[in-house]
Amino acid sequence: MNTAIVGHALRHDSALRHASGEARFLDDLPEPAGTWHAALALSPVAHGRLRGLDLPEGVRAILPADIPGQNDIAPIGHGEVLLAETLVEHHGQPLAILVAPTRDAALRAAAAARPRIETLPPVLSIEAALETGSFLVPPQIIAEGDVEAALAAAPHRLTGEFRAGGQEHFYLEGQIALAIPGEEGEMLVHSSTQHPTEVQHVVARVLGEPYHRVTVQCRRLGGGFGGKESNASWVAAAAALAARVTGHPVKLRLSRRADMAATGKRHPFLYRWQAGFDEEGRLLALDATLAADGGHSLDMSGGVVFRALTHALNCYGAPALRVLACAVKTNHVSNTAFRGFGGPQGALLMEDVLHRAAAQLGHDVESLRLRNLADRTPYGQRLEPALTRRVLAEAKADAEWDRLRAEAASFNAEHPTLRKGVGSFCCAFGIAFGIPHLNQAGALVHVYTDGSIRLAHGGTEMGQGLFIKVAQVVAEVFGMPVEAVGLAPTSTAEIPNTSATAASTGSDLNGWAAHAAAMAVRDRMAEVAARHLRCTPESLRFEDGHVLPPGGNEGMRFGELAKLCWRERVSLSATGFYRTPDIHWDAGRMRGEPFFYFTYGAAVAEVLLDTLTGEHRCLSAHLVQDCGRSLNPAIDLGQIEGAFVQGMGWLTSEELWWDGDGRQRTLGPSTYKIPGSRDVPPVLRARLLEGSEARAGALFRSKAVGEPPLLLATAVVNALRDATGVPSLGLPATAERLLAAIRNR
């Protein structure tokens, strides 16, 4: 029998259905009788006073006055409205919901809406917001030592400034929700969300109902990447409001253009820094500011800034430092979570510092990496520099670093306009939500009398393989094949008060909660089996679909034991709960251990650059990622490859652009370039670090994988620095920016 064992490379639970098209996403679900469709009327300007809204006849228009509860969709605090009332604060802000019997009719009505807006000057840059002191997240500072004195005493001082752009999530399944009204104010919401509980809360707030009257359900998402952590909540709230007002089931599916205009992005960052080095390239002092464009409201900016701040030194250290991070308010859409959640933006700082220092001091940047590795973070949490050195050395060995460097030098000597470049990168990424109370999860496990198992937990499946990993954990506990574990849709009716599936914690949190639930049932079953097999419960083995006593194979099938337990009136159902231990943070002192552990990764990339056009191609990439004892190596390798390519898009091709009036012009794939199949390096080799394991208390000694590998794409930027001879690049490093950098060097 094919018993599922944690650590086996099992395929994604929906892999075959994805390939055949049988996997049902929200828009594939049969629509209830009488379903109406909604569309949004969006603001055409970035900032102004709303004086009125002329709407077409023949459709139901829902305005702020129709909201029975609060016009408040903020995931944290207050200050973000579902529908603009008097003030418009960004291009693409929803002004009204138009509802009609067909989607086409609703879309036509939304396009025909004519708002009357008195325009106001928008704030469109981080610099402008900093000048006026317009903060969404006040400055947070991590400091150590006397940075002014250390800078003054340093033999070499450098200053730098650069920018990193935002990123559109561009999930294949756009934002969508189906709301079905019930009795006495009840509302069932099918939502493509990473956070069913937040959808429940926001819908209930808008409708003016207690949480128990709102049930949110999600079987799978067609991608999320953080874009469906908070934005899915207001989309669901709009559908639920329309359902409440009309009395019909209502589906709201945003078009790609509306989705890109109205939903948040990865936060763009502005970096300013001063650094002091000794003759050998050791960092003596660092004074840096990281300012994020949070958009017009808070959303998730506090957490993003916190993670950027705690990852600003990456795996490096300085005896004296002051790093300030903040988020400013602009008239852009409210920026939000995106894979890495500020960690990738934070880690870019030291890459700029090290490369500029290497160029000024005449050192190889690789030597500066090794000289500046740290054994603890600036806020006091322990790092493992030996693991950093190991993943970097192994990535270089896999890529044959010396050969690549020699070949690039030879190629560049022979070609006057084409240049090859080679770059590396290594990182330490902390795993846990930065807010301690979010690090909790629940699960529910049923065993039926035929031996089959039903598993429900609070995580959502967005293609990342969470469901198969947690199913493997439960199958391991019961010694059953993974096929025996049925996977329930995520539902607030079964698992309440969940955290988002985010921060790379999905497997850790939900896996442990499911393990606790499964162990509770197994312990009860073991008591029954022990009486019948005349042994102790502790001596029993659950394996290969059987329950076996010690010293022999005479036992019983798992299904027989389940039926026996039922006859003896023993419960075969249990809930499980988990909260991450050993994490704490002192916000006053900016010290603590906010992460349960760190993962380590490294990459080497080779690029080819046309110096006449700025066009470039990543020719090869070798990635090594520490996943501890992987729960499922096949899933983890897929995550590493996908994260790397997504990170490469953010850093090289995906440029968001607003015109001088604050209107976003990159509203579809014709103007916004995500990586395609031909952008993937022809040679892409990813592997898991062998012989590694996470700290005690980690789930089967595994480590998280969702976000950390995205940072490895920084190796591509470093290879472009090498190819151009320019140590500091604005990001994304598009062809235009690279050409300008080459001409201005």
PDB file of N, CA and C in Angstrom, residues 209-245:
ATOM      1  N   GLU A 209     -23.810  43.181  10.916  1.00  0.00           N
ATOM      2  CA  GLU A 209     -24.239  41.907  11.499  1.00  0.00           C
ATOM      3  C   GLU A 209     -23.140  41.328  12.395  1.00  0.00           C
ATOM      4  N   PRO A 210     -23.501  40.481  13.355  1.00  0.00           N
ATOM      5  CA  PRO A 210     -22.474  39.764  14.117  1.00  0.00           C
ATOM      6  C   PRO A 210     -21.768  38.741  13.226  1.00  0.00           C
ATOM      7  N   TYR A 211     -20.592  38.350  13.626  1.00  0.00           N
ATOM      8  CA  TYR A 211     -19.788  37.457  12.801  1.00  0.00           C
ATOM      9  C   TYR A 211     -20.484  36.134  12.521  1.00  0.00           C
ATOM     10  N   HIS A 212     -21.267  35.640  13.482  1.00  0.00           N
ATOM     11  CA  HIS A 212     -21.824  34.296  13.305  1.00  0.00           C
ATOM     12  C   HIS A 212     -22.841  34.230  12.166  1.00  0.00           C
ATOM     13  N   ARG A 213     -23.293  35.380  11.699  1.00  0.00           N
ATOM     14  CA  ARG A 213     -24.255  35.375  10.593  1.00  0.00           C
ATOM     15  C   ARG A 213     -23.575  35.394   9.221  1.00  0.00           C
ATOM     16  N   VAL A 214     -22.262  35.460   9.217  1.00  0.00           N
ATOM     17  CA  VAL A 214     -21.521  35.475   7.946  1.00  0.00           C
ATOM     18  C   VAL A 214     -20.627  34.237   7.892  1.00  0.00           C
ATOM     19  N   THR A 215     -20.823  33.425   6.874  1.00  0.00           N
ATOM     20  CA  THR A 215     -19.978  32.254   6.651  1.00  0.00           C
ATOM     21  C   THR A 215     -19.204  32.460   5.358  1.00  0.00           C
ATOM     22  N   VAL A 216     -17.902  32.254   5.429  1.00  0.00           N
ATOM     23  CA  VAL A 216     -17.026  32.435   4.271  1.00  0.00           C
ATOM     24  C   VAL A 216     -16.392  31.103   3.935  1.00  0.00           C
ATOM     25  N   GLN A 217     -16.402  30.760   2.663  1.00  0.00           N
ATOM     26  CA  GLN A 217     -15.899  29.457   2.222  1.00  0.00           C
ATOM     27  C   GLN A 217     -14.986  29.636   1.014  1.00  0.00           C
ATOM     28  N   CYS A 218     -13.936  28.810   0.967  1.00  0.00           N
ATOM     29  CA  CYS A 218     -12.985  28.862  -0.149  1.00  0.00           C
ATOM     30  C   CYS A 218     -12.334  27.496  -0.312  1.00  0.00           C
ATOM     31  N   ARG A 219     -12.498  26.880  -1.484  1.00  0.00           N
ATOM     32  CA  ARG A 219     -11.815  25.602  -1.740  1.00  0.00           C
ATOM     33  C   ARG A 219     -10.429  25.817  -2.322  1.00  0.00           C
ATOM     34  N   ARG A 220     -10.293  26.713  -3.257  1.00  0.00           N
ATOM     35  CA  ARG A 220      -8.975  26.995  -3.848  1.00  0.00           C
ATOM     36  C   ARG A 220      -8.980  28.378  -4.490  1.00  0.00           C
ATOM     37  N   LEU A 221      -7.793  28.933  -4.626  1.00  0.00           N
ATOM     38  CA  LEU A 221      -7.590  30.203  -5.304  1.00  0.00           C
ATOM     39  C   LEU A 221      -6.717  29.963  -6.527  1.00  0.00           C
ATOM     40  N   GLY A 222      -6.945  30.741  -7.553  1.00  0.00           N
ATOM     41  CA  GLY A 222      -6.053  30.712  -8.698  1.00  0.00           C
ATOM     42  C   GLY A 222      -4.919  31.694  -8.529  1.00  0.00           C
ATOM     43  N   GLY A 223      -4.194  31.573  -7.429  1.00  0.00           N
ATOM     44  CA  GLY A 223      -3.093  32.472  -7.119  1.00  0.00           C
ATOM     45  C   GLY A 223      -3.522  33.562  -6.160  1.00  0.00           C
ATOM     46  N   GLY A 224      -2.599  33.958  -5.306  1.00  0.00           N
ATOM     47  CA  GLY A 224      -2.888  35.021  -4.349  1.00  0.00           C
ATOM     48  C   GLY A 224      -1.702  35.956  -4.173  1.00  0.00           C
ATOM     49  N   PHE A 225      -0.546  35.400  -3.739  1.00  0.00           N
ATOM     50  CA  PHE A 225       0.711  36.151  -3.600  1.00  0.00           C
ATOM     51  C   PHE A 225       0.604  37.326  -2.640  1.00  0.00           C
ATOM     52  N   GLY A 226      -0.377  37.320  -1.745  1.00  0.00           N
ATOM     53  CA  GLY A 226      -0.598  38.438  -0.829  1.00  0.00           C
ATOM     54  C   GLY A 226      -1.683  39.377  -1.292  1.00  0.00           C
ATOM     55  N   GLY A 227      -2.012  39.340  -2.587  1.00  0.00           N
ATOM     56  CA  GLY A 227      -3.019  40.254  -3.119  1.00  0.00           C
ATOM     57  C   GLY A 227      -4.428  39.913  -2.709  1.00  0.00           C
ATOM     58  N   LYS A 228      -4.629  38.715  -2.162  1.00  0.00           N
ATOM     59  CA  LYS A 228      -5.958  38.328  -1.700  1.00  0.00           C
ATOM     60  C   LYS A 228      -5.985  38.154  -0.178  1.00  0.00           C
ATOM     61  N   GLU A 229      -5.040  38.834   0.492  1.00  0.00           N
ATOM     62  CA  GLU A 229      -5.043  38.807   1.954  1.00  0.00           C
ATOM     63  C   GLU A 229      -6.004  39.850   2.509  1.00  0.00           C
ATOM     64  N   SER A 230      -5.939  41.072   2.001  1.00  0.00           N
ATOM     65  CA  SER A 230      -6.874  42.099   2.467  1.00  0.00           C
ATOM     66  C   SER A 230      -7.801  42.575   1.355  1.00  0.00           C
ATOM     67  N   ASN A 231      -7.330  42.618   0.111  1.00  0.00           N
ATOM     68  CA  ASN A 231      -8.176  43.127  -0.966  1.00  0.00           C
ATOM     69  C   ASN A 231      -9.379  42.243  -1.244  1.00  0.00           C
ATOM     70  N   ALA A 232      -9.242  40.931  -1.042  1.00  0.00           N
ATOM     71  CA  ALA A 232     -10.384  40.044  -1.251  1.00  0.00           C
ATOM     72  C   ALA A 232     -11.528  40.380  -0.301  1.00  0.00           C
ATOM     73  N   SER A 233     -11.207  40.971   0.839  1.00  0.00           N
ATOM     74  CA  SER A 233     -12.238  41.255   1.842  1.00  0.00           C
ATOM     75  C   SER A 233     -13.201  42.323   1.355  1.00  0.00           C
ATOM     76  N   TRP A 234     -12.664  43.390   0.753  1.00  0.00           N
ATOM     77  CA  TRP A 234     -13.594  44.447   0.312  1.00  0.00           C
ATOM     78  C   TRP A 234     -14.338  44.030  -0.950  1.00  0.00           C
ATOM     79  N   VAL A 235     -13.739  43.199  -1.785  1.00  0.00           N
ATOM     80  CA  VAL A 235     -14.468  42.682  -2.945  1.00  0.00           C
ATOM     81  C   VAL A 235     -15.649  41.836  -2.467  1.00  0.00           C
ATOM     82  N   ALA A 236     -15.415  40.980  -1.484  1.00  0.00           N
ATOM     83  CA  ALA A 236     -16.495  40.171  -0.919  1.00  0.00           C
ATOM     84  C   ALA A 236     -17.544  41.048  -0.245  1.00  0.00           C
ATOM     85  N   ALA A 237     -17.093  42.099   0.442  1.00  0.00           N
ATOM     86  CA  ALA A 237     -18.042  42.989   1.106  1.00  0.00           C
ATOM     87  C   ALA A 237     -18.931  43.701   0.088  1.00  0.00           C
ATOM     88  N   ALA A 238     -18.371  44.075  -1.060  1.00  0.00           N
ATOM     89  CA  ALA A 238     -19.178  44.714  -2.107  1.00  0.00           C
ATOM     90  C   ALA A 238     -20.228  43.751  -2.638  1.00  0.00           C
ATOM     91  N   ALA A 239     -19.848  42.494  -2.854  1.00  0.00           N
ATOM     92  CA  ALA A 239     -20.812  41.500  -3.325  1.00  0.00           C
ATOM     93  C   ALA A 239     -21.892  41.255  -2.282  1.00  0.00           C
ATOM     94  N   ALA A 240     -21.490  41.152  -1.012  1.00  0.00           N
ATOM     95  CA  ALA A 240     -22.456  40.897   0.057  1.00  0.00           C
ATOM     96  C   ALA A 240     -23.404  42.077   0.244  1.00  0.00           C
ATOM     97  N   LEU A 241     -22.885  43.299   0.139  1.00  0.00           N
ATOM     98  CA  LEU A 241     -23.742  44.477   0.234  1.00  0.00           C
ATOM     99  C   LEU A 241     -24.769  44.476  -0.892  1.00  0.00           C
ATOM    100  N   ALA A 242     -24.332  44.149  -2.099  1.00  0.00           N
ATOM    101  CA  ALA A 242     -25.269  44.104  -3.225  1.00  0.00           C
ATOM    102  C   ALA A 242     -26.315  43.018  -3.021  1.00  0.00           C
ATOM    103  N   ALA A 243     -25.888  41.891  -2.455  1.00  0.00           N
ATOM    104  CA  ALA A 243     -26.842  40.813  -2.192  1.00  0.00           C
ATOM    105  C   ALA A 243     -27.855  41.230  -1.127  1.00  0.00           C
ATOM    106  N   ARG A 244     -27.391  41.946  -0.109  1.00  0.00           N
ATOM    107  CA  ARG A 244     -28.298  42.406   0.943  1.00  0.00           C
ATOM    108  C   ARG A 244     -29.309  43.409   0.374  1.00  0.00           C
ATOM    109  N   VAL A 245     -28.849  44.332  -0.434  1.00  0.00           N
ATOM    110  CA  VAL A 245     -29.727  45.384  -0.949  1.00  0.00           C
ATOM    111  C   VAL A 245     -30.738  44.826  -1.947  1.00  0.00           C
TER     112      VAL A 245
END
